[in-house]
XYZ file of C-alpha atoms in Angstrom:
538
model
C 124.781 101.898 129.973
C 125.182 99.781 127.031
C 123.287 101.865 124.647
C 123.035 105.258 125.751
C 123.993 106.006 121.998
C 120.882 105.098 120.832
C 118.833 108.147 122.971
C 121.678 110.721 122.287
C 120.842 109.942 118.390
C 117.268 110.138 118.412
C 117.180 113.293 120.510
C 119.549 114.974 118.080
C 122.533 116.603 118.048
C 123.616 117.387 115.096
C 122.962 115.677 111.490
C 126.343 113.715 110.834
C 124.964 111.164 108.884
C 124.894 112.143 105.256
C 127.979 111.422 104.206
C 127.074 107.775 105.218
C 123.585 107.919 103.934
C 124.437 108.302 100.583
C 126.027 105.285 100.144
C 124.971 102.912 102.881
C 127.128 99.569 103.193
C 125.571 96.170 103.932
C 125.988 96.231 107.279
C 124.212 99.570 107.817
C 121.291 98.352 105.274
C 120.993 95.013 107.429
C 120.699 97.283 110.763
C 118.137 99.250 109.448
C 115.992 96.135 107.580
C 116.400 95.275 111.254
C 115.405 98.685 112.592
C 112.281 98.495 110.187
C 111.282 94.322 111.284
C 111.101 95.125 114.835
C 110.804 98.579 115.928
C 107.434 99.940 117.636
C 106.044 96.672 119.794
C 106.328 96.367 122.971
C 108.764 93.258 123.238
C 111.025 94.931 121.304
C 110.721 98.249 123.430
C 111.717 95.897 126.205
C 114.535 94.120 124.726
C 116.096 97.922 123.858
C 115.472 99.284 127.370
C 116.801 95.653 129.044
C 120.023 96.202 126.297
C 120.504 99.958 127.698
C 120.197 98.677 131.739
C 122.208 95.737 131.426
C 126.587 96.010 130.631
C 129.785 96.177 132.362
C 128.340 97.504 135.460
C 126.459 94.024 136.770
C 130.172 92.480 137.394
C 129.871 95.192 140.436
C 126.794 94.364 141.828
C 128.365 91.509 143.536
C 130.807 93.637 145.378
C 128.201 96.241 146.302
C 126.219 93.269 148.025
C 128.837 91.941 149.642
C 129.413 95.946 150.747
C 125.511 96.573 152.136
C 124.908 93.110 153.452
C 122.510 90.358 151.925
C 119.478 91.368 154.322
C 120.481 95.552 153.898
C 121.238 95.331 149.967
C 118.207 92.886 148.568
C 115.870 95.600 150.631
C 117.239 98.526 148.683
C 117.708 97.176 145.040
C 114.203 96.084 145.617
C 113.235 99.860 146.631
C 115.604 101.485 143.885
C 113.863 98.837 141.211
C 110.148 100.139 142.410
C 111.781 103.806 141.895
C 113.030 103.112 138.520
C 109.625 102.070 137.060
C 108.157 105.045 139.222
C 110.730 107.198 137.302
C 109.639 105.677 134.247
C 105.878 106.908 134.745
C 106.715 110.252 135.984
C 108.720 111.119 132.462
C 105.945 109.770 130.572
C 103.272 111.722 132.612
C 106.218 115.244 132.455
C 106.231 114.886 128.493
C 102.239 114.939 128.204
C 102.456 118.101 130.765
C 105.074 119.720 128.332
C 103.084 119.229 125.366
C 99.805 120.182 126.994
C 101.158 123.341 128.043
C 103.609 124.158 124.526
C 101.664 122.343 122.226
C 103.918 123.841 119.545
C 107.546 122.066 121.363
C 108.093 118.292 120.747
C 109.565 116.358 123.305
C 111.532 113.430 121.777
C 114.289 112.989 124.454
C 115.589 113.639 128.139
C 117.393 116.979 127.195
C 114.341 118.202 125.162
C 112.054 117.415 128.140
C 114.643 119.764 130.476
C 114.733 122.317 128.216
C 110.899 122.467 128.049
C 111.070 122.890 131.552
C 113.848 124.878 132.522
C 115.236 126.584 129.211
C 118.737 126.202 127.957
C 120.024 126.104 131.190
C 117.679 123.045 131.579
C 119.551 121.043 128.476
C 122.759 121.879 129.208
C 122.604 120.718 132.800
C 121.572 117.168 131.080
C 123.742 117.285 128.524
C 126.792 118.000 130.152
C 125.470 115.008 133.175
C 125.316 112.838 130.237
C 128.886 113.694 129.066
C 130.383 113.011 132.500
C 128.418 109.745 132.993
C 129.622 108.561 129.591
C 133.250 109.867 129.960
C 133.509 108.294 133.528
C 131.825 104.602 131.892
C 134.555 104.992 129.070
C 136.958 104.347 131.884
C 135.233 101.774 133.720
C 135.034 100.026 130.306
C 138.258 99.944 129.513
C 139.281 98.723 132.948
C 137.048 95.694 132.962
C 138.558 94.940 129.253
C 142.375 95.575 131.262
C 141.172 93.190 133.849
C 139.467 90.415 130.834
C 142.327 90.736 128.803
C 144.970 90.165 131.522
C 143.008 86.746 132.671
C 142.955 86.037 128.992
C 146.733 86.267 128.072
C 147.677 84.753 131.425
C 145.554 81.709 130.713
C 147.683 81.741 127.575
C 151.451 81.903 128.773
C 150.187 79.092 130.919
C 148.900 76.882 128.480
C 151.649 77.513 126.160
C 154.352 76.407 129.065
C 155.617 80.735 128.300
C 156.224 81.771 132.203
C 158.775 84.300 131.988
C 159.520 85.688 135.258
C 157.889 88.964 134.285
C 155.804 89.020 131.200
C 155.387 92.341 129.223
C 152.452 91.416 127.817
C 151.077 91.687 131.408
C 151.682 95.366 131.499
C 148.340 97.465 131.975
C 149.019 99.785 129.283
C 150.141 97.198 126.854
C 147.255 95.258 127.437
C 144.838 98.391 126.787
C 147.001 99.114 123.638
C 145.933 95.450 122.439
C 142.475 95.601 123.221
C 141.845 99.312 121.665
C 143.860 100.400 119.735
C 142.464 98.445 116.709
C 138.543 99.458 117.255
C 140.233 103.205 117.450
C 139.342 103.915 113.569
C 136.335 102.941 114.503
C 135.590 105.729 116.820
C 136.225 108.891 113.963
C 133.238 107.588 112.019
C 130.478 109.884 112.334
C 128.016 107.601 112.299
C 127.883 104.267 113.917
C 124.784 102.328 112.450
C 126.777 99.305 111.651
C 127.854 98.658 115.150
C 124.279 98.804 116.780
C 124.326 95.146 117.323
C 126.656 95.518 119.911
C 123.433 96.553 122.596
C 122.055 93.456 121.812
C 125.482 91.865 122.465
C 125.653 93.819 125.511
C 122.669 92.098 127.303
C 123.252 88.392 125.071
C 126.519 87.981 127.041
C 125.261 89.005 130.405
C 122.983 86.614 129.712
C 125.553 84.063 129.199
C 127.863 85.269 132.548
C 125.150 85.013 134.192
C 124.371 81.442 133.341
C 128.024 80.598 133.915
C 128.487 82.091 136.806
C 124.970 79.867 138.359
C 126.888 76.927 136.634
C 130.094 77.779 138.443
C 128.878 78.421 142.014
C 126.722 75.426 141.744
C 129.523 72.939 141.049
C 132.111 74.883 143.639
C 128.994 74.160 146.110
C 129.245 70.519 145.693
C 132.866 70.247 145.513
C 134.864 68.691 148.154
C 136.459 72.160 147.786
C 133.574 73.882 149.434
C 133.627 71.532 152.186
C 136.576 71.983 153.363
C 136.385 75.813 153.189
C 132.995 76.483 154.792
C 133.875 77.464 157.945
C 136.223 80.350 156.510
C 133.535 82.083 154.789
C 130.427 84.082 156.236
C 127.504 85.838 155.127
C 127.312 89.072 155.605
C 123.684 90.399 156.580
C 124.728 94.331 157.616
C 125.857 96.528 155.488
C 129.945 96.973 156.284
C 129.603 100.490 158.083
C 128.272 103.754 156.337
C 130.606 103.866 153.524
C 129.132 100.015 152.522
C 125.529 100.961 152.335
C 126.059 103.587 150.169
C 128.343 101.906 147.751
C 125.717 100.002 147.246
C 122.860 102.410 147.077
C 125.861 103.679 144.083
C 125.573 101.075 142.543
C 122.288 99.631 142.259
C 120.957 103.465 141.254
C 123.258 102.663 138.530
C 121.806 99.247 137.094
C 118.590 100.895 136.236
C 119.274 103.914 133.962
C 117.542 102.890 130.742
C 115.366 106.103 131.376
C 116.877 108.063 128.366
C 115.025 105.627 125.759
C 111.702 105.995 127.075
C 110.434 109.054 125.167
C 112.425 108.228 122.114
C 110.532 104.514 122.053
C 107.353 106.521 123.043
C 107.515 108.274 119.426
C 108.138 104.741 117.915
C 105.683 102.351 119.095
C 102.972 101.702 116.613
C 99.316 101.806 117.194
C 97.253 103.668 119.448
C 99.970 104.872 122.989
C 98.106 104.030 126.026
C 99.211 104.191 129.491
C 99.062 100.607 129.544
C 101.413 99.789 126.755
C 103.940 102.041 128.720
C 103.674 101.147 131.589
C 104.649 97.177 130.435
C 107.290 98.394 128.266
C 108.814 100.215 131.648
C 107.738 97.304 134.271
C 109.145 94.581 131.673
C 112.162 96.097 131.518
C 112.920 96.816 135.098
C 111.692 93.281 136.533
C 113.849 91.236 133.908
C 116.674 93.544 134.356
C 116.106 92.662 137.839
C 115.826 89.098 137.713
C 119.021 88.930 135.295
C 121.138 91.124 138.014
C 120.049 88.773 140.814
C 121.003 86.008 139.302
C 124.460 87.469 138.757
C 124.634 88.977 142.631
C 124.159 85.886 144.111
C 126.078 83.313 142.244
C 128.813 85.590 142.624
C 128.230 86.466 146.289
C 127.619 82.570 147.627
C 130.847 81.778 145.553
C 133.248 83.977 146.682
C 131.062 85.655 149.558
C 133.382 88.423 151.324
C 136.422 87.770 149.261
C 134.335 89.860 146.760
C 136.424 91.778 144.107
C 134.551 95.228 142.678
C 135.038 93.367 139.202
C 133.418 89.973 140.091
C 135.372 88.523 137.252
C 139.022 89.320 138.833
C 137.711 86.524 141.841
C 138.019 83.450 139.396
C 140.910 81.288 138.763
C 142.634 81.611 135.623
C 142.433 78.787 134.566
C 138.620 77.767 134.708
C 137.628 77.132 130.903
C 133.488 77.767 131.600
C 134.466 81.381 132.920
C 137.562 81.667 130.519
C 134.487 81.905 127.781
C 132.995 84.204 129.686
C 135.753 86.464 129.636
C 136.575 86.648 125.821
C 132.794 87.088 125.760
C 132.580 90.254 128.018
C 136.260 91.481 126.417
C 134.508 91.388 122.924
C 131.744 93.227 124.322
C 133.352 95.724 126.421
C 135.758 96.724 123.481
C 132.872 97.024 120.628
C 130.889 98.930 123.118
C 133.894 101.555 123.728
C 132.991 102.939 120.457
C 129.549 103.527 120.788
C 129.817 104.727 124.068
C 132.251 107.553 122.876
C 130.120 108.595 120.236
C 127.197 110.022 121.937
C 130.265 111.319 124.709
C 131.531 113.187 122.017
C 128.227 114.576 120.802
C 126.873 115.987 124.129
C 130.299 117.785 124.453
C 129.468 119.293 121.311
C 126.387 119.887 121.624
C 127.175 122.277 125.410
C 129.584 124.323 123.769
C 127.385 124.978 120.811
C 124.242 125.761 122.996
C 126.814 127.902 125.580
C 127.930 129.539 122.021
C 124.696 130.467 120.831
C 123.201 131.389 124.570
C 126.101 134.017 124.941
C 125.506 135.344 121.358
C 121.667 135.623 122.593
C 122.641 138.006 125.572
C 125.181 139.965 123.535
C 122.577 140.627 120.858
C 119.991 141.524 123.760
C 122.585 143.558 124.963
C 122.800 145.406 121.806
C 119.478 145.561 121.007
C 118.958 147.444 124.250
C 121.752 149.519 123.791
C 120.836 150.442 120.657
C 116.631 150.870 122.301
C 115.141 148.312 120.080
C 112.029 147.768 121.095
C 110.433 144.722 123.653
C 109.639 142.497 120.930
C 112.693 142.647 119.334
C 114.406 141.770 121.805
C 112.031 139.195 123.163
C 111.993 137.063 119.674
C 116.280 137.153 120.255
C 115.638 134.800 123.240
C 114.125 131.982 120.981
C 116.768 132.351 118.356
C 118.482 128.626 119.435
C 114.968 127.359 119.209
C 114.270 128.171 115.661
C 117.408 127.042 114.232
C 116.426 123.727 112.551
C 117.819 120.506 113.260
C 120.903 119.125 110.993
C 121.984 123.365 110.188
C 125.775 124.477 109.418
C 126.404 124.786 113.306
C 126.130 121.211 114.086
C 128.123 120.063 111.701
C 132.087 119.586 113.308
C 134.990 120.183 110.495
C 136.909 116.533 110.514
C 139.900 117.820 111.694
C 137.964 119.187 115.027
C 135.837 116.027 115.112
C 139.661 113.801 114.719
C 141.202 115.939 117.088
C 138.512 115.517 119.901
C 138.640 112.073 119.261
C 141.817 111.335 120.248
C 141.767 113.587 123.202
C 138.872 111.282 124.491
C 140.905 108.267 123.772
C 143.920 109.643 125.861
C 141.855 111.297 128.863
C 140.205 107.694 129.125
C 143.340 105.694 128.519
C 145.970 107.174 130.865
C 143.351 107.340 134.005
C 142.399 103.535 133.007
C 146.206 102.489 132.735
C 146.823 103.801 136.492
C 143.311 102.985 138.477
C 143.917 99.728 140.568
C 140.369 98.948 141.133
C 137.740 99.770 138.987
C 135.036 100.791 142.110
C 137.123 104.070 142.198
C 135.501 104.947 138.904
C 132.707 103.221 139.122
C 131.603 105.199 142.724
C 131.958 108.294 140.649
C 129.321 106.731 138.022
C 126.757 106.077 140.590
C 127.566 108.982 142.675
C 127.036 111.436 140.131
C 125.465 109.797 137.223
C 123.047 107.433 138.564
C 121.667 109.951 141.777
C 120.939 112.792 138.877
C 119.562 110.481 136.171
C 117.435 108.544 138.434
C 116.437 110.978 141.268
C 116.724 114.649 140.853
C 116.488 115.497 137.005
C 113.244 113.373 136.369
C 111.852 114.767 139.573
C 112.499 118.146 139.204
C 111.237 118.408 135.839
C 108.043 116.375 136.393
C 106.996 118.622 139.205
C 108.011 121.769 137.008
C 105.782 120.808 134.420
C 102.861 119.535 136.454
C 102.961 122.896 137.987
C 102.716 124.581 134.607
C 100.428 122.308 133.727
C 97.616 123.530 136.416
C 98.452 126.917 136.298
C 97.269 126.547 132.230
C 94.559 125.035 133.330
C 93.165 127.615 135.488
C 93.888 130.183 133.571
C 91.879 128.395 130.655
C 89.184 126.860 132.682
C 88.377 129.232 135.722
C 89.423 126.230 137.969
C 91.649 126.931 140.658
C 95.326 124.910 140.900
C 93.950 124.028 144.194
C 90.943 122.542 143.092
C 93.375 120.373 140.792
C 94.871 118.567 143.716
C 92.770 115.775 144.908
C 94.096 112.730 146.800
C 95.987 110.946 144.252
C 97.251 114.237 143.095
C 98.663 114.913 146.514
C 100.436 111.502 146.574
C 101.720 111.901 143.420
C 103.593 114.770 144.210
C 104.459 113.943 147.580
C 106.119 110.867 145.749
C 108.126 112.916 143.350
C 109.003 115.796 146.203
C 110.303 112.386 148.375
C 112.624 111.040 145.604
C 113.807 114.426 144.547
C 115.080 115.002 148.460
C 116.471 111.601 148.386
C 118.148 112.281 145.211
C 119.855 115.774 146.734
C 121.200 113.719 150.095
C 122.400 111.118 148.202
C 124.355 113.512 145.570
C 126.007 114.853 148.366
C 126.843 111.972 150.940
C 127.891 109.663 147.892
C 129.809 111.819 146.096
C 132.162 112.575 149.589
C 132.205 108.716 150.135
C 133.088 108.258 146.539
C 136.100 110.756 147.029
C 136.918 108.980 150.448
C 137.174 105.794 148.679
C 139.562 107.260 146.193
C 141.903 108.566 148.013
C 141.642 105.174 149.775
C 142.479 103.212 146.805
C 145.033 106.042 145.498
C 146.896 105.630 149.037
C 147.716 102.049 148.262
C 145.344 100.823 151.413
C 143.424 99.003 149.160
C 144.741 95.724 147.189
C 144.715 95.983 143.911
C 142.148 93.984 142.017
C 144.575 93.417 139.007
C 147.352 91.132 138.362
C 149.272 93.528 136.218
C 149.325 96.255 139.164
C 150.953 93.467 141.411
C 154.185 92.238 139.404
C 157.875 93.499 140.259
C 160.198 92.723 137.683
C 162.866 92.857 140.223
C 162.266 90.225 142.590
C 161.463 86.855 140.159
C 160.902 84.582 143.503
C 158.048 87.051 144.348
C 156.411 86.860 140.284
C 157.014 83.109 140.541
C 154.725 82.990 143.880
C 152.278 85.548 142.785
C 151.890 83.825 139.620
C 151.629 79.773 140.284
C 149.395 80.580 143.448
C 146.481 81.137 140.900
C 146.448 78.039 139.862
C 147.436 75.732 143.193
């Protein structure tokens, strides 16, 4: 999720860049120098797929384990990881269909590759999936900053000997306010070159959680501490009931998408593109995005084991200095991330309501064009008007008091929902749910068995060969694979997204315990703050 920004930019939606481009500043010379050093290998392919995989979302893993069961969830991330790289293949094989049969379309992106497949409708369906997923992770971002931030300045009143009875600099809101409000200028530049380190940053400091967290759990485990507390913790094997093996089905479907930079770093690699330089790229990727989120699950799971927070961090006493690192870490990730995460949000909104625009103007113009009894062709050529408008035209270019305006109404819709959600899962099912089941499963599916499709028809209407003929063994499998994951991906939009709403209105009742501090004072009773507060650190 890290880097979605970087697909959404190559697959284009809109030329907003040359107002920047004319006079570049250092930092967005050094990015592309960068850019230029490293782009087209196949490490570097890996390292930009691992940076787009790996974020926020790995501090929930640990809760979604301790959700399905050990035995249940290791079977399942292992299945979902052998899905992703399967995934991976199938776009790869859908964009040579597409170009086989419209040799005259490129295919540099996910939405291009839908629309190639199922027209306009096609794109917008991806585009407006990708605006929802992004909107939703906005939230989930700023949460796990909320919940960072809160360990952060509590640490700090502590230190400092500043308890008051009920610290305003604990509020939720406040804290958010501290955290975002100065990267908001940040977020009305239309082009964010300069902050493309920040995916590298992304994966860098779940490198370094990751490593603290092993550190962690390995001293708690020979602590006199774990001794004595043994016998109150068990390992769960079973998944906790329905509603715990598909939170985490949610959420490892979630840990994988890195699927919208394959065909962009397809057009980039350098030298001859063979099926065997793409499929490493994809398998390197996906097994040390796996290894990484292991790591992570089980150093938090055999520390804290069903205790298990959906925000792994929230577990940890405020006052351990290794993890305290680890959270101004993640809280300078999670806030330089918010604005590249909102950019390419922004830009697939856009990008809908201009492709709605021009596909209503189509039909009205058909509409005329009938009325009037223009003839077939005529009308025919006013279907592929959106087509032939080229890339970077007057359309796509927002006035800046729009593009301010829409700004800020992204900043509020993500800020008040973030300022009142107690536990981050309750966003975070909604990711997975609807997000990671139609990235993962049913839009790559559908599209590659769309275009295979097209793909023998062509041929037998070129080569006299039947599409029957075209379907030997391996054939069959393939498809049979692809109708399989496609099926899964429809029961799983549907059963997820009703436990995802039966969670919320679990959390919303108040059944649930709230994962953050700042939900949990009461400025009214001081003996209550006073107990709350010094039992994190007896």
């Amino acid at each position: 999720m890290a880097s979605l920004d970087d697909k959404l930019e190559s697959s284009n939606m809109g030329d907003n860049t040359e107002a920047v481009a004319e006079n570049p500043g250092i930092f967005a010379k050094l990015s592309k120098a960068w850019r230029v050093a490293t782009q087209g290998t196949v490490v570097s392919s890996i390292f930009i797929l691992l940076t787009t995989s790996v974020g926020a979302g790995t501090l929930s893993l640990p809760y979604g384990f301790a959700q399905g069961g050990l035995v249940f969830s290791s079977i399942i991330f292992f299945v979902i990881m052998l899905i992703s790289i399967h995934v991976g293949s199938m776009l790869f094989a859908g964009k040579r269909y597409a170009e086989e049969v419209y040799p005259d379309r490129e295919v540099w992106g996910y939405a291009d590759l839908a629309e190639v497949a199922y027209g306009t409708i096609g794109k917008i369906a991806v585009l407006l999936t990708i605006a929802v997923l992004l909107f939703l992770s906005l939230i989930a971002y700023m949460i796990f900053a909320r919940d960072q931030l809160e360990a952060i300045v509590s640490y700090v009143l502590v230190a400092t000997n500043n308890i008051p009875a009920c610290s305003p600099l604990l509020n939720c809101a406040l804290l958010m306010c501290m955290a975002f409000l100065p990267v908001f200028p940040i977020t009305l530049l239309r082009n964010l070159s300069p902050l493309q380190f920040t995916s590298y940053l992304s994966a860098t400091c779940v490198f370094f959680v990751a490593t603290a967290m092993s550190i962690d759990t390995g001293i708690y485990w020979t602590s006199s501490d774990f001794n004595a507390s043994i016998a109150d913790h068990s390992i769960q094997l079973a998944p906790v009931g329905v509603n715990g093996s598909l939170t985490v089905i949610s959420y490892c479907s979630l840990a994988f998408i890195c699927h919208f930079n394959l065909l962009p770093l397809q057009k980039e690699l350098k030298g001859p593109v063979t099926k065997v330089k793409l499929y490493s790229i994809i398998v390197g990727a996906i097994l040390t995005a796996y290894v990484l989120y292991n790591i992570v699950i089980f150093a938090g799971y055999f520390r804290f084991f069903e205790s298990l927070k959906s925000d792994v961090m929230v577990n940890y006493p405020k006052n351990n200095h290794l993890m305290l690192a680890a959270r101004v870490a993640l809280l300078f990730m999670l806030v330089t991330s918010y604005p590249v995460l909102l950019h390419p949000t922004r830009d697939s909104i856009n990008s809908v309501i201009i492709l709605i625009k021009d596909l209503v103007s189509n039909k009205l113009k058909k509409r005329r064009a009938r009325k009037n009894n223009v003839n077939t062709e005529a009308i025919t050529l006013l279907d592929d008007v959106d087509s032939k408008i080229p890339k970077g035209s007057n359309k796509n270019k927002i006035p800046t008091l729009i593009w301010f305006c829409e700004t800020w109404i992204i900043f509020a819709l993500t800020f008040l929902p973030a300022s009142f959600i107690t536990d981050v899962s309750l966003v975070w099912n909604f990711v997975g749910s609807i997000g990671g089941v139609l990235v993962l499963y049913i839009y790559p599916a559908a599209c590659y068995l769309k275009l295979r499709f097209a793909r023998n028809r062509l041929r037998s209407e070129l080569g006299n060969i039947t599409i029957r003929s075209q379907y030997n063994s391996a054939a069959v499998v393939k498809e049979l694979v692809a109708w399989t994951i496609l099926i899964i991906g429809l029961l799983l939009l549907v059963v997820e997204n009703y436990q995802a709403i039966s969670q919320a209105v679990i959390i919303t009742s108040g059944s649930k315990e709230p994962s953050g501090l700042c939900f949990q004072l009461d400025c009214k009773v001081v003996e209550e703050w006073n107990h709350t507060y010094w039992g994190l650190y007896s």
